Coordinates of C-alpha atoms and ligand atoms in Angstrom, one line a residue:
M1 CA -46.4 69.8 -78.5
A2 CA -44.7 71.1 -76.0
D3 CA -43.0 73.3 -78.7
E4 CA -46.3 74.2 -80.4
R5 CA -47.5 75.4 -76.9
H6 CA -44.8 77.9 -76.6
V7 CA -45.9 79.1 -79.5
E8 CA -49.4 80.2 -78.7
D9 CA -47.9 81.7 -75.6
L10 CA -45.7 83.6 -78.1
I11 CA -48.5 84.7 -79.8
K12 CA -50.6 85.8 -77.2
K13 CA -47.7 87.9 -75.3
L14 CA -47.7 89.6 -78.5
T15 CA -51.2 90.2 -78.9
E16 CA -51.4 91.5 -75.1
E17 CA -48.6 93.7 -75.8
H18 CA -50.1 95.2 -78.8
E19 CA -53.1 95.4 -77.8
N20 CA -52.1 97.7 -74.4
K21 CA -48.9 99.2 -75.1
K22 CA -47.0 99.4 -77.9
F23 CA -49.8 100.4 -80.4
D24 CA -52.7 101.3 -78.2
R25 CA -55.0 99.6 -80.7
R26 CA -58.3 99.8 -78.9
S27 CA -58.3 103.0 -78.8
F28 CA -57.1 103.5 -82.5
L29 CA -59.9 101.6 -82.9
R30 CA -62.1 104.1 -80.4
G31 CA -61.5 106.6 -83.2
T32 CA -58.3 108.9 -81.6
G33 CA -57.0 108.5 -85.8
K34 CA -59.9 111.2 -86.4
I35 CA -58.8 114.6 -85.4
A36 CA -62.4 116.9 -86.2
G37 CA -62.5 120.5 -84.4
L38 CA -58.2 120.3 -84.2
S39 CA -57.4 124.0 -85.0
L40 CA -55.0 123.5 -88.8
G41 CA -53.3 127.0 -88.2
A42 CA -51.5 127.3 -85.3
V43 CA -47.8 125.3 -84.5
L44 CA -49.9 123.1 -81.9
A45 CA -48.6 120.7 -79.5
Q46 CA -51.4 118.4 -78.5
S47 CA -51.4 115.2 -77.5
I48 CA -53.2 112.2 -79.2
G49 CA -52.9 108.8 -78.6
G50 CA -49.0 109.3 -76.4
F51 CA -47.9 111.4 -79.4
E52 CA -47.5 115.3 -79.8
V53 CA -49.3 116.7 -82.6
N54 CA -47.5 119.1 -85.1
A55 CA -50.5 120.6 -86.8
A56 CA -48.4 122.8 -88.9
P57 CA -45.6 120.4 -90.5
K58 CA -42.6 121.9 -92.6
F59 CA -41.7 118.6 -94.8
E60 CA -37.5 118.9 -95.7
S61 CA -38.5 117.3 -99.5
Y62 CA -42.1 116.1 -101.0
P63 CA -43.7 113.6 -98.1
F64 CA -46.4 112.0 -100.8
T65 CA -43.6 109.9 -102.5
L66 CA -45.7 107.0 -101.9
G67 CA -49.1 108.1 -104.1
V68 CA -52.2 107.5 -103.0
A69 CA -54.2 104.7 -103.2
S70 CA -57.7 103.6 -102.4
G71 CA -59.7 100.0 -101.7
D72 CA -62.1 98.0 -100.3
P73 CA -64.8 100.3 -102.0
L74 CA -68.4 99.5 -100.5
S75 CA -72.0 100.3 -102.2
D76 CA -71.7 103.6 -100.2
G77 CA -68.3 104.3 -99.0
V78 CA -64.6 103.5 -99.6
V79 CA -60.7 103.6 -98.6
L80 CA -58.4 106.3 -99.5
W81 CA -55.1 106.0 -98.1
T82 CA -51.4 107.7 -98.5
R83 CA -48.5 108.1 -96.3
L84 CA -46.3 110.6 -95.5
A85 CA -42.8 109.8 -96.4
P86 CA -40.2 112.9 -97.3
D87 CA -37.0 109.6 -97.2
P88 CA -38.8 106.6 -98.0
L89 CA -36.1 103.9 -98.1
N90 CA -35.0 105.3 -95.0
G91 CA -37.8 104.7 -92.4
G92 CA -40.0 107.4 -94.2
G93 CA -37.6 110.6 -92.6
M94 CA -40.7 111.8 -90.7
K95 CA -40.5 112.7 -87.0
R96 CA -42.2 110.2 -83.9
Q97 CA -44.6 113.2 -84.2
A98 CA -47.7 112.9 -85.2
V99 CA -49.5 114.6 -88.5
P100 CA -52.8 115.9 -89.5
V101 CA -53.6 115.9 -93.1
R102 CA -56.7 116.8 -95.1
W103 CA -58.2 115.0 -97.5
E104 CA -61.2 115.8 -100.1
I105 CA -63.2 113.7 -102.1
A106 CA -64.9 115.2 -105.3
K107 CA -67.3 114.3 -108.1
D108 CA -64.3 116.0 -110.6
E109 CA -60.7 116.1 -111.0
R110 CA -60.6 119.7 -110.3
F111 CA -61.8 119.3 -107.2
R112 CA -64.8 122.5 -107.9
N113 CA -67.5 119.6 -106.5
I114 CA -66.5 118.9 -103.3
V115 CA -68.7 116.3 -101.0
Q116 CA -66.7 115.7 -98.6
K117 CA -63.8 116.4 -96.9
G118 CA -61.7 115.9 -93.3
T119 CA -58.6 115.3 -91.4
E120 CA -57.0 112.2 -90.3
L121 CA -53.8 112.0 -88.0
A122 CA -51.0 110.5 -89.6
R123 CA -49.2 108.4 -86.5
P124 CA -45.5 107.3 -86.4
D125 CA -46.8 104.1 -84.9
L126 CA -48.2 103.3 -87.9
G127 CA -45.9 104.4 -90.0
H128 CA -47.1 107.6 -91.2
S129 CA -49.4 106.4 -93.3
V130 CA -53.3 107.4 -93.3
H131 CA -56.2 104.9 -94.5
V132 CA -59.8 107.3 -94.6
E133 CA -62.9 105.3 -94.6
V134 CA -65.4 107.5 -96.5
T135 CA -69.0 106.9 -96.4
G136 CA -72.2 108.5 -97.1
L137 CA -71.0 108.0 -101.1
K138 CA -73.7 106.7 -103.7
P139 CA -73.7 103.4 -105.1
N140 CA -71.1 102.9 -108.3
H141 CA -70.4 106.7 -108.7
V142 CA -66.4 107.7 -109.5
Y143 CA -65.1 110.1 -107.1
Y144 CA -61.5 111.9 -107.5
Y145 CA -59.6 112.3 -103.9
R146 CA -56.4 114.3 -102.5
F147 CA -54.3 114.9 -99.3
K148 CA -52.7 117.9 -98.2
S149 CA -50.6 118.2 -95.3
G150 CA -48.6 121.4 -94.2
Y151 CA -48.4 123.7 -98.3
E152 CA -48.2 119.8 -99.3
L153 CA -50.7 118.7 -102.0
S154 CA -50.5 114.6 -102.7
P155 CA -51.5 113.4 -106.9
V156 CA -55.0 113.1 -107.1
G157 CA -56.8 109.1 -107.3
R158 CA -59.7 108.1 -108.6
T159 CA -62.2 105.4 -107.0
K160 CA -64.9 104.0 -107.9
T161 CA -67.8 102.2 -105.1
L162 CA -70.0 99.9 -105.7
P163 CA -73.5 99.2 -106.9
A164 CA -75.9 99.0 -104.3
P165 CA -76.3 95.3 -102.4
G166 CA -78.6 93.7 -105.1
A167 CA -78.9 95.3 -108.1
S168 CA -79.2 94.3 -111.3
V169 CA -75.9 94.8 -112.5
K170 CA -75.3 94.6 -116.4
E171 CA -71.9 94.7 -116.6
L172 CA -68.6 94.6 -113.7
K173 CA -64.9 95.3 -115.7
F174 CA -62.3 94.4 -113.6
A175 CA -58.2 93.1 -113.6
F176 CA -56.3 91.0 -111.5
A177 CA -52.1 90.8 -110.7
S178 CA -49.5 89.0 -108.1
C179 CA -46.1 88.5 -108.4
Q180 CA -43.9 91.6 -108.8
Q181 CA -40.6 90.9 -108.0
Y182 CA -39.3 94.5 -108.3
E183 CA -35.8 93.2 -109.1
H184 CA -36.9 90.8 -112.2
G185 CA -38.3 93.6 -114.5
F186 CA -40.3 97.1 -114.7
Y187 CA -43.6 97.2 -113.7
T188 CA -45.0 97.9 -118.1
A189 CA -48.1 96.2 -116.8
Y190 CA -49.2 98.3 -114.7
K191 CA -48.9 101.3 -116.8
H192 CA -51.0 99.0 -119.1
M193 CA -53.7 98.3 -116.2
A194 CA -53.6 101.6 -115.6
E195 CA -54.8 102.8 -119.1
E196 CA -57.9 100.4 -118.9
D197 CA -60.9 100.7 -118.7
L198 CA -62.1 99.2 -115.0
D199 CA -64.3 99.2 -112.4
L200 CA -61.7 97.4 -109.7
V201 CA -58.2 95.5 -109.4
F202 CA -57.1 92.6 -107.4
H203 CA -53.8 92.1 -106.3
L204 CA -53.6 88.5 -105.5
G205 CA -50.5 88.4 -103.4
D206 CA -46.8 88.5 -103.7
Y207 CA -47.0 92.5 -103.5
I208 CA -43.2 92.9 -102.2
Y209 CA -40.6 89.6 -101.9
E210 CA -38.6 89.5 -98.7
Y211 CA -35.1 88.7 -101.0
G212 CA -32.4 91.0 -99.9
P213 CA -29.9 92.0 -103.3
N214 CA -30.0 90.0 -105.8
E215 CA -31.0 86.7 -104.1
Y216 CA -34.1 85.1 -105.8
V217 CA -32.8 86.1 -109.8
A218 CA -34.9 85.8 -112.8
A219 CA -34.0 84.0 -115.7
T220 CA -33.3 86.5 -117.8
G221 CA -31.8 88.5 -115.0
N222 CA -32.3 90.8 -112.3
V223 CA -32.7 94.9 -113.3
R224 CA -33.3 96.6 -110.4
T225 CA -31.9 96.1 -107.2
H226 CA -33.8 95.7 -103.5
S227 CA -32.0 98.7 -101.3
S228 CA -31.2 96.6 -98.3
A229 CA -30.4 92.7 -97.0
E230 CA -33.4 90.3 -96.1
I231 CA -35.9 92.0 -94.3
M232 CA -37.0 91.2 -90.6
S233 CA -37.6 94.2 -89.1
L234 CA -41.1 96.8 -89.2
N235 CA -38.3 99.3 -90.4
D236 CA -37.0 96.8 -92.7
Y237 CA -41.0 95.7 -94.4
R238 CA -41.5 99.3 -94.0
N239 CA -38.7 99.9 -96.6
R240 CA -39.1 97.8 -99.0
H241 CA -43.2 98.6 -99.4
A242 CA -41.5 102.0 -99.9
Q243 CA -39.4 100.5 -102.5
Y244 CA -42.5 98.7 -103.9
R245 CA -44.5 101.5 -103.4
S246 CA -42.0 104.7 -105.0
D247 CA -42.6 103.0 -109.0
A248 CA -44.2 105.7 -111.0
N249 CA -46.3 102.7 -112.9
L250 CA -47.4 101.1 -109.6
K251 CA -48.1 104.1 -108.1
A252 CA -50.5 105.2 -111.7
A253 CA -52.2 102.1 -111.2
H254 CA -53.2 102.7 -107.7
A255 CA -54.1 105.8 -108.1
A256 CA -56.8 104.4 -111.1
F257 CA -59.1 102.2 -109.5
P258 CA -59.8 101.3 -106.3
W259 CA -58.2 98.1 -105.0
V260 CA -58.5 95.1 -102.8
V261 CA -56.2 92.7 -101.6
T262 CA -54.9 90.4 -100.3
W263 CA -51.0 88.5 -99.8
D264 CA -49.4 85.7 -100.3
D265 CA -46.2 84.4 -98.5
H266 CA -43.4 86.6 -99.7
E267 CA -45.2 89.8 -97.6
V268 CA -43.8 88.3 -95.3
E269 CA -41.8 85.1 -96.4
N270 CA -41.2 82.5 -99.0
N271 CA -43.8 79.7 -98.5
Y272 CA -44.4 80.0 -95.0
A273 CA -47.1 77.9 -93.1
N274 CA -49.5 79.8 -90.5
N275 CA -46.2 80.5 -87.9
I276 CA -44.0 77.6 -89.6
P277 CA -41.0 80.3 -91.4
E278 CA -39.2 78.4 -94.3
K279 CA -36.0 77.3 -92.8
G280 CA -33.2 78.8 -91.0
Q281 CA -35.3 80.7 -88.3
S282 CA -36.3 79.9 -84.9
P283 CA -41.1 80.2 -84.8
E284 CA -40.0 83.1 -81.8
A285 CA -38.3 84.9 -84.1
F286 CA -40.5 84.0 -87.1
I287 CA -43.8 85.1 -85.3
I288 CA -41.8 88.3 -84.4
R289 CA -41.2 89.0 -87.9
R290 CA -44.9 88.0 -89.1
A291 CA -46.3 91.0 -86.5
A292 CA -43.8 93.3 -88.7
A293 CA -44.9 91.9 -91.8
Y294 CA -48.5 92.2 -91.1
Q295 CA -48.2 95.7 -89.7
A296 CA -46.1 97.1 -92.6
Y297 CA -48.6 95.4 -94.9
Y298 CA -51.6 96.8 -93.6
E299 CA -49.0 100.6 -93.5
H300 CA -49.3 100.3 -97.1
M301 CA -52.2 99.0 -98.5
P302 CA -56.1 100.3 -98.7
L303 CA -57.4 98.4 -96.1
R304 CA -60.3 99.1 -93.5
K305 CA -59.3 99.6 -89.5
S306 CA -60.9 95.7 -89.7
S307 CA -57.7 95.0 -90.9
L308 CA -55.7 96.0 -88.8
P309 CA -53.0 93.7 -87.0
N310 CA -53.5 92.6 -83.4
G311 CA -49.9 91.3 -82.8
P312 CA -49.2 88.6 -85.3
D313 CA -52.9 88.4 -86.2
M314 CA -54.6 90.1 -88.9
Q315 CA -58.6 89.8 -90.4
L316 CA -57.4 89.8 -94.4
Y317 CA -60.7 87.2 -95.5
R318 CA -63.4 89.4 -96.3
H319 CA -66.6 89.5 -99.0
F320 CA -67.4 91.7 -101.6
D321 CA -70.8 91.7 -103.8
Y322 CA -71.0 93.8 -106.5
G323 CA -75.1 94.5 -106.4
D324 CA -76.7 91.4 -107.9
L325 CA -74.0 90.5 -110.1
A326 CA -70.6 88.5 -108.3
S327 CA -70.5 87.4 -105.0
F328 CA -66.2 88.1 -103.9
N329 CA -64.5 85.4 -101.2
V330 CA -61.1 87.3 -100.6
L331 CA -59.4 84.3 -99.2
D332 CA -55.9 83.9 -97.0
T333 CA -54.0 80.9 -97.8
R334 CA -51.2 81.5 -95.8
Q335 CA -52.2 82.7 -91.9
F336 CA -54.1 79.6 -91.1
R337 CA -52.5 76.6 -93.3
S338 CA -51.3 73.9 -91.8
D339 CA -47.4 73.0 -92.7
Q340 CA -46.7 72.1 -96.0
A341 CA -46.6 68.3 -97.1
N342 CA -44.3 66.4 -97.7
G343 CA -41.4 68.8 -97.0
D344 CA -42.5 71.3 -99.6
G345 CA -41.5 71.4 -103.4
N346 CA -43.0 68.8 -106.3
K347 CA -43.4 65.7 -104.7
P348 CA -45.4 62.9 -105.1
P349 CA -49.0 62.5 -102.8
S350 CA -48.4 60.4 -99.5
E351 CA -49.9 59.4 -96.3
E352 CA -49.2 62.8 -94.9
S353 CA -50.7 65.1 -97.6
L354 CA -53.9 63.0 -97.6
D355 CA -54.3 63.6 -93.6
P356 CA -58.0 64.9 -93.9
R357 CA -57.0 67.4 -90.9
R358 CA -55.0 69.2 -93.0
T359 CA -56.4 72.1 -93.7
L360 CA -55.5 75.5 -95.9
M361 CA -58.2 78.2 -94.6
G362 CA -58.4 76.8 -90.9
Q363 CA -61.4 76.4 -89.6
E364 CA -62.9 79.4 -89.0
Q365 CA -62.4 81.2 -92.3
E366 CA -63.8 77.4 -94.4
Q367 CA -66.9 77.7 -92.5
W368 CA -67.5 81.5 -93.4
L369 CA -67.1 80.6 -97.2
F370 CA -69.3 77.6 -97.2
N371 CA -71.7 80.0 -95.3
N372 CA -71.2 82.8 -97.8
L373 CA -71.7 80.5 -101.1
S374 CA -74.6 79.5 -99.5
A375 CA -76.1 83.0 -98.5
S376 CA -75.7 83.9 -102.5
K377 CA -77.7 84.6 -105.0
A378 CA -75.6 86.2 -107.1
H379 CA -75.0 85.0 -110.7
W380 CA -71.7 84.2 -109.7
N381 CA -69.4 82.9 -106.8
V382 CA -65.6 83.8 -106.7
M383 CA -62.8 82.9 -104.5
A384 CA -59.9 85.4 -104.9
Q385 CA -56.7 84.0 -103.4
Q386 CA -53.6 82.9 -103.5
I387 CA -52.6 79.2 -104.7
F388 CA -53.4 77.0 -107.7
F389 CA -56.5 75.4 -107.2
S390 CA -56.9 72.9 -110.2
Q391 CA -55.6 69.2 -109.5
W392 CA -52.5 70.1 -111.3
N393 CA -49.9 66.6 -112.0
F394 CA -46.5 67.8 -113.1
G395 CA -46.0 63.7 -113.6
T396 CA -48.4 61.2 -114.5
K397 CA -51.2 59.1 -113.9
A398 CA -49.1 56.2 -113.0
A399 CA -46.8 57.9 -110.7
P400 CA -48.8 61.9 -109.7
V401 CA -46.5 64.5 -108.4
Y402 CA -48.0 67.8 -107.0
S403 CA -47.1 71.0 -106.1
M404 CA -46.6 70.7 -102.2
D405 CA -47.7 74.8 -101.6
S406 CA -50.7 74.4 -103.6
W407 CA -54.2 72.8 -103.6
D408 CA -52.8 69.8 -104.7
G409 CA -50.3 69.3 -101.1
Y410 CA -54.0 69.8 -99.8
P411 CA -56.4 67.4 -101.3
A412 CA -58.9 67.4 -98.1
Q413 CA -59.8 70.7 -98.1
R414 CA -60.5 71.0 -101.4
Q415 CA -62.6 67.8 -101.4
R416 CA -64.4 69.8 -99.3
V417 CA -64.8 72.7 -101.4
L418 CA -66.0 70.1 -104.4
D419 CA -68.6 68.7 -101.9
F420 CA -69.9 71.3 -100.6
V421 CA -69.9 72.8 -104.8
K422 CA -71.3 69.5 -105.0
S423 CA -74.0 69.6 -102.5
K424 CA -75.1 73.2 -103.7
N425 CA -74.9 71.4 -107.3
L426 CA -72.8 74.8 -108.3
N427 CA -71.9 75.5 -111.5
N428 CA -70.9 79.4 -111.3
L429 CA -68.1 79.1 -109.1
I430 CA -64.7 81.3 -110.0
V431 CA -61.2 81.2 -108.7
L432 CA -58.8 83.4 -109.4
T433 CA -55.2 83.0 -108.5
G434 CA -51.7 84.0 -108.5
D435 CA -48.7 82.2 -107.6
V436 CA -47.6 80.4 -110.2
H437 CA -45.1 83.4 -112.6
A438 CA -47.9 82.1 -115.7
N439 CA -50.7 82.2 -117.1
W440 CA -53.1 79.4 -116.9
A441 CA -56.7 78.3 -117.9
N442 CA -58.3 75.2 -116.5
N443 CA -61.5 73.5 -116.1
L444 CA -62.9 73.1 -112.7
L445 CA -64.4 69.6 -112.4
I446 CA -66.2 67.9 -109.9
N447 CA -63.7 65.4 -109.7
F448 CA -60.2 66.4 -111.3
D449 CA -60.0 62.4 -112.2
D450 CA -62.2 62.0 -114.2
P451 CA -62.2 64.5 -117.2
N452 CA -66.1 63.5 -118.0
S453 CA -67.4 64.6 -114.4
K454 CA -69.2 67.7 -114.2
V455 CA -67.9 71.0 -115.2
F456 CA -69.2 73.4 -111.9
G457 CA -66.5 76.6 -113.0
V458 CA -63.8 77.9 -114.0
E459 CA -59.8 79.0 -113.0
F460 CA -58.3 81.7 -114.8
V461 CA -54.9 82.1 -113.0
G462 CA -52.8 85.1 -114.0
T463 CA -49.1 85.5 -114.8
S464 CA -46.8 87.7 -112.3
I465 CA -46.2 91.7 -113.3
T466 CA -42.8 90.5 -113.4
S467 CA -42.0 87.8 -111.3
G468 CA -39.5 85.2 -113.1
G469 CA -38.2 88.0 -115.7
N470 CA -39.4 88.4 -119.6
G471 CA -40.8 84.3 -119.9
A472 CA -42.1 82.6 -122.9
D473 CA -45.0 82.0 -124.9
K474 CA -43.9 78.2 -123.5
R475 CA -42.5 76.0 -121.3
K476 CA -39.9 72.8 -122.2
D477 CA -42.9 70.6 -120.0
T478 CA -45.9 72.8 -120.9
D479 CA -46.8 70.2 -124.1
H480 CA -46.1 67.4 -121.4
I481 CA -48.7 69.4 -118.0
L482 CA -51.1 69.6 -120.8
E483 CA -51.4 66.4 -121.8
Q484 CA -51.8 65.2 -118.3
N485 CA -53.9 67.6 -116.8
P486 CA -56.6 67.0 -119.5
H487 CA -59.3 70.1 -117.7
I488 CA -56.1 72.6 -118.7
K489 CA -56.8 73.9 -121.7
F490 CA -54.2 77.5 -121.4
F491 CA -50.5 78.4 -120.4
N492 CA -48.7 81.0 -121.2
D493 CA -45.8 82.6 -119.7
Y494 CA -45.2 85.8 -120.4
R495 CA -45.9 88.6 -117.8
G496 CA -49.1 90.5 -117.4
Y497 CA -52.1 90.2 -115.5
V498 CA -55.8 89.3 -116.5
R499 CA -58.7 91.5 -117.4
C500 CA -62.3 90.3 -116.9
R501 CA -65.7 91.4 -118.4
V502 CA -67.9 89.6 -116.5
T503 CA -72.4 89.9 -117.2
P504 CA -74.8 87.7 -116.1
A505 CA -74.8 85.2 -118.5
Q506 CA -70.5 84.7 -119.1
W507 CA -67.1 85.4 -118.1
Q508 CA -64.4 86.6 -120.5
A509 CA -60.9 86.8 -119.0
D510 CA -58.4 88.5 -121.4
Y511 CA -54.9 87.2 -120.5
R512 CA -53.4 90.4 -121.7
V513 CA -49.2 90.5 -121.8
V514 CA -45.3 92.1 -122.4
P515 CA -43.2 90.5 -124.6
Y516 CA -40.8 91.8 -122.0
V517 CA -40.2 93.4 -118.5
T518 CA -36.2 93.5 -119.0
E519 CA -36.0 96.6 -120.4
P520 CA -39.5 99.4 -120.0
G521 CA -41.4 100.5 -122.9
A522 CA -43.3 96.9 -123.9
S523 CA -46.4 97.2 -125.4
V524 CA -49.5 95.3 -123.8
S525 CA -51.5 92.8 -126.0
T526 CA -53.8 90.2 -125.2
R527 CA -53.0 86.7 -126.0
A528 CA -55.7 84.9 -125.6
S529 CA -59.6 84.9 -124.3
F530 CA -61.7 82.6 -123.2
V531 CA -65.3 82.7 -121.8
Y532 CA -67.5 80.6 -119.4
Q533 CA -70.9 80.6 -119.7
K534 CA -71.9 78.1 -117.0
D535 CA -72.1 75.0 -118.9
Q536 CA -70.1 71.6 -119.5
M537 CA -68.8 73.0 -122.6
G538 CA -66.4 74.9 -119.9
L539 CA -63.6 77.1 -121.4
K540 CA -64.0 78.3 -124.8
K541 CA -61.4 80.1 -126.3
V542 CA -62.9 83.3 -128.3
A543 CA -59.4 84.9 -129.6
S544 CA -55.5 84.2 -129.9
A545 CA -53.2 86.2 -131.1
M546 CA -49.2 85.7 -131.0
V547 CA -46.8 88.3 -128.8
A548 CA -45.0 90.7 -131.0
H549 CA -41.0 89.7 -131.2
G550 CA -41.9 87.1 -128.1
M551 CA -40.0 84.6 -127.5
K552 CA -42.3 81.1 -128.2
M553 CA -40.4 78.7 -126.7
S554 CA -37.9 78.1 -123.1
E555 CA -35.4 75.8 -121.8
Q556 CA -37.0 77.2 -118.3
V557 CA -40.0 73.9 -116.7
E558 CA -42.5 74.2 -113.8
E559 CA -39.7 73.3 -111.1
D560 CA -36.9 76.4 -112.4
R561 CA -39.3 78.6 -110.2
F562 CA -39.2 76.2 -106.6
T563 CA -34.7 75.5 -107.9
A564 CA -34.8 79.8 -108.1
H565 CA -36.4 80.0 -104.6
T566 CA -34.1 77.5 -103.3
H567 CA -31.1 79.2 -104.4
A568 CA -32.0 82.4 -102.9
H569 CA -32.6 81.0 -99.5
K570 CA -29.1 79.2 -99.9
K571 CA -27.6 83.1 -100.1
Q572 CA -29.6 83.8 -97.5
I573 CA -28.3 81.3 -94.8
Q574 CA -24.9 82.2 -96.4
Q575 CA -25.4 86.1 -95.6
K576 CA -26.2 85.4 -91.9
R577 CA -23.3 83.1 -91.2
E578 CA -21.3 85.3 -92.2
K579 CA -23.4 88.3 -90.1
V580 CA -23.0 85.9 -87.5
E581 CA -19.1 85.5 -88.0
Q582 CA -18.2 89.2 -88.6
Ligands
LIG601 FE1 -44.7 84.8 -106.2

């Protein structure tokens, strides 16, 4: 308890420090980021928010190396993002000066019909990132945007606003992705995603990985290399985000659609829970690390100022209505969760894991979710989140084994969701999941132990973009898992993303896969398509096709992912010990 209090005090102190000094969060939120009226013709040394402003910057090299992005769309606006980083892998390469960045948003790609423009300051305390919250746009409209700083012009991005609140919407097409370990492969899946016809993209976490070079090794080997040792400081996290974001395919997917992002664990550290690190770091050091990781995440994502970190805290769970079609609840299952039970890993349930006080979302977020579900009149209610929601037994009925990091490690939290669903008699809940580096499709049952109980929705678990390497069609333990979990209807281990086509009556998910990621150039195909029509039939497979030239079986088992992380962690500890000894 004393320890906990000590950590609480530290969080408070960090929060105050960030609020008052380093971050100048309050004045930032009051809008000092905007510099309307600043004369841009002259070289101007003017102090805004404590920084000298260089109004006519000259860049040693191209500053828009990380591309452009848009995100968190509303029916009348969207966030436009970029970051000035002429030397992206070495802290960005900008002087400690604020630099004005002009932005334009137009109806056409050639910017003949500009609907709005303005100037925003790229500030050194936010890594020279720019987050423009455009308002006054038309609902359900496509727009094009770009930035200019000094004489340099950014690439053009395309974005789209959401339909008007409550509008009768006939169709939504979106994709979701997760888990993009840079070293494990090429982002070919993003190249294909960028060519899809989509309204929106969701990213469900593991956008970056924190490991040093070749600490976390894919079964098919690592084909790219992290540019620095395990990331700890703000500068480290910025450089890692920049390395990932320098990838042309990832930039293309960001430039093509608005994204709604949420994190999992690797944006900070493998399997962290709230303020509890994996192992080998003090809680004090970890909280400072978490603050750095959250800030770098904000700096690189097209998030609203409402998600600006407050010391080690950040508001990431949020809600989006897609007209009357879908109500999206984007969850944060890392920041507020209880520590993993039974020492983490895949374990039998225990008194500890069954403890009803355990939480994944924290009480506030849980209440927020239930309020949203109660208020929703949408055809579909969605939980866009990180971790496997359905019961997922790796053992047998007599001797179950569950993942302690997933909802199975927090059964009381899941039961509260099931009880709520039951009390409202819902049949339209869709759970979108990442984390586990494989495709799964699950019927959501009101009682997972009774295969005949009510189907109240479905869970689509999307595979990784690269994490885990090339993958296969099936793993060694797939048949056993499918046999032990009759509500799980599909498994596939190739890399890719999930494309969804949603209408009022039907939710279709297409599992888009590439046969390899260790070389560029793989083609994309749909391994299987499932529909759910809000009935007791649950998931129906409507299409299925083998992947050309792909391996059909691998010697891997589900547990291997956990083992690979454990190996990576051992290497980290070894590295640190060596560092200390030197
Ligand atoms: Fe992952």
